[in-house]
């Protein structure tokens, strides 16, 4: 084996082309999404219902589940990257957030919704 091949193999055994991409994605999912939600947690609409002094919409508890696919019959199941590539499908994971309405300082309603 030529010396340059040994050097290249040694280099790539320690340094991955995609390691920084994976670390960046993991940081986004684990830290940055929560930071974005924290910064925009409370939304105060400019138009509020009559007889209400204070009205806020609050965003909490963001969560991302495992990637899944909805089949033609409506059933949902996990999907893995190789299957997504072979079937030319998007490899994506559902993202959910809890939305709650606060009227005059008290929480009135809360629900979880899919946002991505």
PDB file of C-alpha atoms in Angstrom:
ATOM      1  CA  UNK A   1       0.000   0.000   0.000  1.00  0.00           C
ATOM      2  CA  UNK A   2       1.433   3.393  -0.958  1.00  0.00           C
ATOM      3  CA  UNK A   3       2.336   5.706   1.912  1.00  0.00           C
ATOM      4  CA  UNK A   4      -0.248   8.361   0.952  1.00  0.00           C
ATOM      5  CA  UNK A   5      -3.059   5.782   1.287  1.00  0.00           C
ATOM      6  CA  UNK A   6      -1.896   4.931   4.796  1.00  0.00           C
ATOM      7  CA  UNK A   7      -1.845   8.625   5.706  1.00  0.00           C
ATOM      8  CA  UNK A   8      -5.316   9.187   4.218  1.00  0.00           C
ATOM      9  CA  UNK A   9      -6.804   6.167   5.990  1.00  0.00           C
ATOM     10  CA  UNK A  10      -5.287   7.300   9.258  1.00  0.00           C
ATOM     11  CA  UNK A  11      -6.638  10.829   8.815  1.00  0.00           C
ATOM     12  CA  UNK A  12     -10.181   9.722   7.961  1.00  0.00           C
ATOM     13  CA  UNK A  13     -10.282   7.168  10.760  1.00  0.00           C
ATOM     14  CA  UNK A  14      -9.934  10.106  13.183  1.00  0.00           C
ATOM     15  CA  UNK A  15     -11.737  12.878  11.259  1.00  0.00           C
ATOM     16  CA  UNK A  16     -15.164  12.409   9.758  1.00  0.00           C
ATOM     17  CA  UNK A  17     -16.531  14.514   6.910  1.00  0.00           C
ATOM     18  CA  UNK A  18     -19.946  14.618   8.550  1.00  0.00           C
ATOM     19  CA  UNK A  19     -19.045  14.791  12.254  1.00  0.00           C
ATOM     20  CA  UNK A  20     -19.332  18.586  12.414  1.00  0.00           C
ATOM     21  CA  UNK A  21     -22.677  18.458  10.582  1.00  0.00           C
ATOM     22  CA  UNK A  22     -24.051  15.878  13.008  1.00  0.00           C
ATOM     23  CA  UNK A  23     -22.785  17.826  16.032  1.00  0.00           C
ATOM     24  CA  UNK A  24     -24.284  21.046  14.664  1.00  0.00           C
ATOM     25  CA  UNK A  25     -27.660  19.380  14.078  1.00  0.00           C
ATOM     26  CA  UNK A  26     -27.660  17.783  17.538  1.00  0.00           C
ATOM     27  CA  UNK A  27     -26.838  21.146  19.131  1.00  0.00           C
ATOM     28  CA  UNK A  28     -29.707  22.767  17.225  1.00  0.00           C
ATOM     29  CA  UNK A  29     -32.186  20.103  18.335  1.00  0.00           C
ATOM     30  CA  UNK A  30     -30.991  19.896  21.950  1.00  0.00           C
ATOM     31  CA  UNK A  31     -30.289  23.591  22.651  1.00  0.00           C
ATOM     32  CA  UNK A  32     -31.145  26.126  19.969  1.00  0.00           C
ATOM     33  CA  UNK A  33     -34.796  25.200  19.389  1.00  0.00           C
ATOM     34  CA  UNK A  34     -35.464  25.553  23.118  1.00  0.00           C
ATOM     35  CA  UNK A  35     -33.603  28.888  23.200  1.00  0.00           C
ATOM     36  CA  UNK A  36     -35.710  30.212  20.309  1.00  0.00           C
ATOM     37  CA  UNK A  37     -38.925  29.163  22.062  1.00  0.00           C
ATOM     38  CA  UNK A  38     -37.682  30.711  25.346  1.00  0.00           C
ATOM     39  CA  UNK A  39     -37.055  34.039  23.603  1.00  0.00           C
ATOM     40  CA  UNK A  40     -40.541  34.021  22.083  1.00  0.00           C
ATOM     41  CA  UNK A  41     -42.422  32.241  24.865  1.00  0.00           C
ATOM     42  CA  UNK A  42     -45.167  34.816  25.493  1.00  0.00           C
ATOM     43  CA  UNK A  43     -47.049  36.481  22.667  1.00  0.00           C
ATOM     44  CA  UNK A  44     -49.416  39.336  23.453  1.00  0.00           C
ATOM     45  CA  UNK A  45     -51.847  39.962  20.581  1.00  0.00           C
ATOM     46  CA  UNK A  46     -52.631  43.596  19.807  1.00  0.00           C
ATOM     47  CA  UNK A  47     -56.344  42.813  19.596  1.00  0.00           C
ATOM     48  CA  UNK A  48     -57.787  41.172  22.702  1.00  0.00           C
ATOM     49  CA  UNK A  49     -61.312  39.991  23.510  1.00  0.00           C
ATOM     50  CA  UNK A  50     -63.672  42.481  25.166  1.00  0.00           C
ATOM     51  CA  UNK A  51     -63.792  42.469  29.001  1.00  0.00           C
ATOM     52  CA  UNK A  52     -60.227  41.113  29.157  1.00  0.00           C
ATOM     53  CA  UNK A  53     -57.432  43.175  30.702  1.00  0.00           C
ATOM     54  CA  UNK A  54     -54.532  40.886  29.813  1.00  0.00           C
ATOM     55  CA  UNK A  55     -54.333  38.155  27.164  1.00  0.00           C
ATOM     56  CA  UNK A  56     -51.227  36.061  26.396  1.00  0.00           C
ATOM     57  CA  UNK A  57     -50.497  33.065  24.254  1.00  0.00           C
ATOM     58  CA  UNK A  58     -47.654  30.964  25.667  1.00  0.00           C
ATOM     59  CA  UNK A  59     -45.473  28.388  23.903  1.00  0.00           C
ATOM     60  CA  UNK A  60     -43.868  25.618  26.000  1.00  0.00           C
ATOM     61  CA  UNK A  61     -42.577  22.050  25.947  1.00  0.00           C
ATOM     62  CA  UNK A  62     -41.275  21.629  22.442  1.00  0.00           C
ATOM     63  CA  UNK A  63     -40.549  18.010  21.581  1.00  0.00           C
ATOM     64  CA  UNK A  64     -39.326  16.187  18.527  1.00  0.00           C
ATOM     65  CA  UNK A  65     -40.264  12.559  17.952  1.00  0.00           C
ATOM     66  CA  UNK A  66     -38.553   9.936  15.813  1.00  0.00           C
ATOM     67  CA  UNK A  67     -38.908  10.280  12.025  1.00  0.00           C
ATOM     68  CA  UNK A  68     -42.065   8.634  10.747  1.00  0.00           C
ATOM     69  CA  UNK A  69     -44.022   8.195   7.561  1.00  0.00           C
ATOM     70  CA  UNK A  70     -47.729   8.143   6.842  1.00  0.00           C
ATOM     71  CA  UNK A  71     -48.503   5.331   4.407  1.00  0.00           C
ATOM     72  CA  UNK A  72     -51.209   5.443   1.734  1.00  0.00           C
ATOM     73  CA  UNK A  73     -53.669   3.665   4.051  1.00  0.00           C
ATOM     74  CA  UNK A  74     -53.173   6.377   6.715  1.00  0.00           C
ATOM     75  CA  UNK A  75     -51.091   4.265   9.083  1.00  0.00           C
ATOM     76  CA  UNK A  76     -47.952   5.786  10.598  1.00  0.00           C
ATOM     77  CA  UNK A  77     -44.674   4.012  11.281  1.00  0.00           C
ATOM     78  CA  UNK A  78     -40.998   4.738  11.871  1.00  0.00           C
ATOM     79  CA  UNK A  79     -38.805   5.320   8.852  1.00  0.00           C
ATOM     80  CA  UNK A  80     -35.042   5.035   8.563  1.00  0.00           C
ATOM     81  CA  UNK A  81     -32.690   7.061   6.320  1.00  0.00           C
ATOM     82  CA  UNK A  82     -31.965   4.258   3.855  1.00  0.00           C
ATOM     83  CA  UNK A  83     -35.658   3.569   3.207  1.00  0.00           C
ATOM     84  CA  UNK A  84     -36.305   7.289   2.734  1.00  0.00           C
ATOM     85  CA  UNK A  85     -33.492   7.481   0.165  1.00  0.00           C
ATOM     86  CA  UNK A  86     -34.653   4.363  -1.692  1.00  0.00           C
ATOM     87  CA  UNK A  87     -38.273   5.550  -1.819  1.00  0.00           C
ATOM     88  CA  UNK A  88     -37.304   9.185  -2.514  1.00  0.00           C
ATOM     89  CA  UNK A  89     -39.119  10.359   0.605  1.00  0.00           C
ATOM     90  CA  UNK A  90     -38.327  13.168   2.995  1.00  0.00           C
ATOM     91  CA  UNK A  91     -36.619  11.952   6.147  1.00  0.00           C
ATOM     92  CA  UNK A  92     -38.227  14.204   8.725  1.00  0.00           C
ATOM     93  CA  UNK A  93     -39.403  14.074  12.312  1.00  0.00           C
ATOM     94  CA  UNK A  94     -42.613  15.582  13.693  1.00  0.00           C
ATOM     95  CA  UNK A  95     -42.176  18.515  16.064  1.00  0.00           C
ATOM     96  CA  UNK A  96     -44.812  19.370  18.679  1.00  0.00           C
ATOM     97  CA  UNK A  97     -45.341  22.336  20.993  1.00  0.00           C
ATOM     98  CA  UNK A  98     -47.760  23.099  23.819  1.00  0.00           C
ATOM     99  CA  UNK A  99     -49.818  26.260  23.298  1.00  0.00           C
ATOM    100  CA  UNK A 100     -51.755  27.808  26.158  1.00  0.00           C
ATOM    101  CA  UNK A 101     -54.019  30.835  26.516  1.00  0.00           C
ATOM    102  CA  UNK A 102     -53.635  33.012  29.610  1.00  0.00           C
ATOM    103  CA  UNK A 103     -56.427  35.463  30.412  1.00  0.00           C
ATOM    104  CA  UNK A 104     -55.946  37.980  33.218  1.00  0.00           C
ATOM    105  CA  UNK A 105     -53.003  35.964  34.548  1.00  0.00           C
ATOM    106  CA  UNK A 106     -54.762  32.578  34.649  1.00  0.00           C
ATOM    107  CA  UNK A 107     -54.275  29.714  32.210  1.00  0.00           C
ATOM    108  CA  UNK A 108     -57.589  28.980  30.509  1.00  0.00           C
ATOM    109  CA  UNK A 109     -56.816  26.507  27.765  1.00  0.00           C
ATOM    110  CA  UNK A 110     -53.875  24.368  26.705  1.00  0.00           C
ATOM    111  CA  UNK A 111     -53.247  21.978  23.828  1.00  0.00           C
ATOM    112  CA  UNK A 112     -50.387  20.335  21.986  1.00  0.00           C
ATOM    113  CA  UNK A 113     -50.069  20.869  18.254  1.00  0.00           C
ATOM    114  CA  UNK A 114     -47.735  19.690  15.525  1.00  0.00           C
ATOM    115  CA  UNK A 115     -45.628  22.508  14.075  1.00  0.00           C
ATOM    116  CA  UNK A 116     -43.249  20.652  11.830  1.00  0.00           C
TER     117      UNK A 116
END
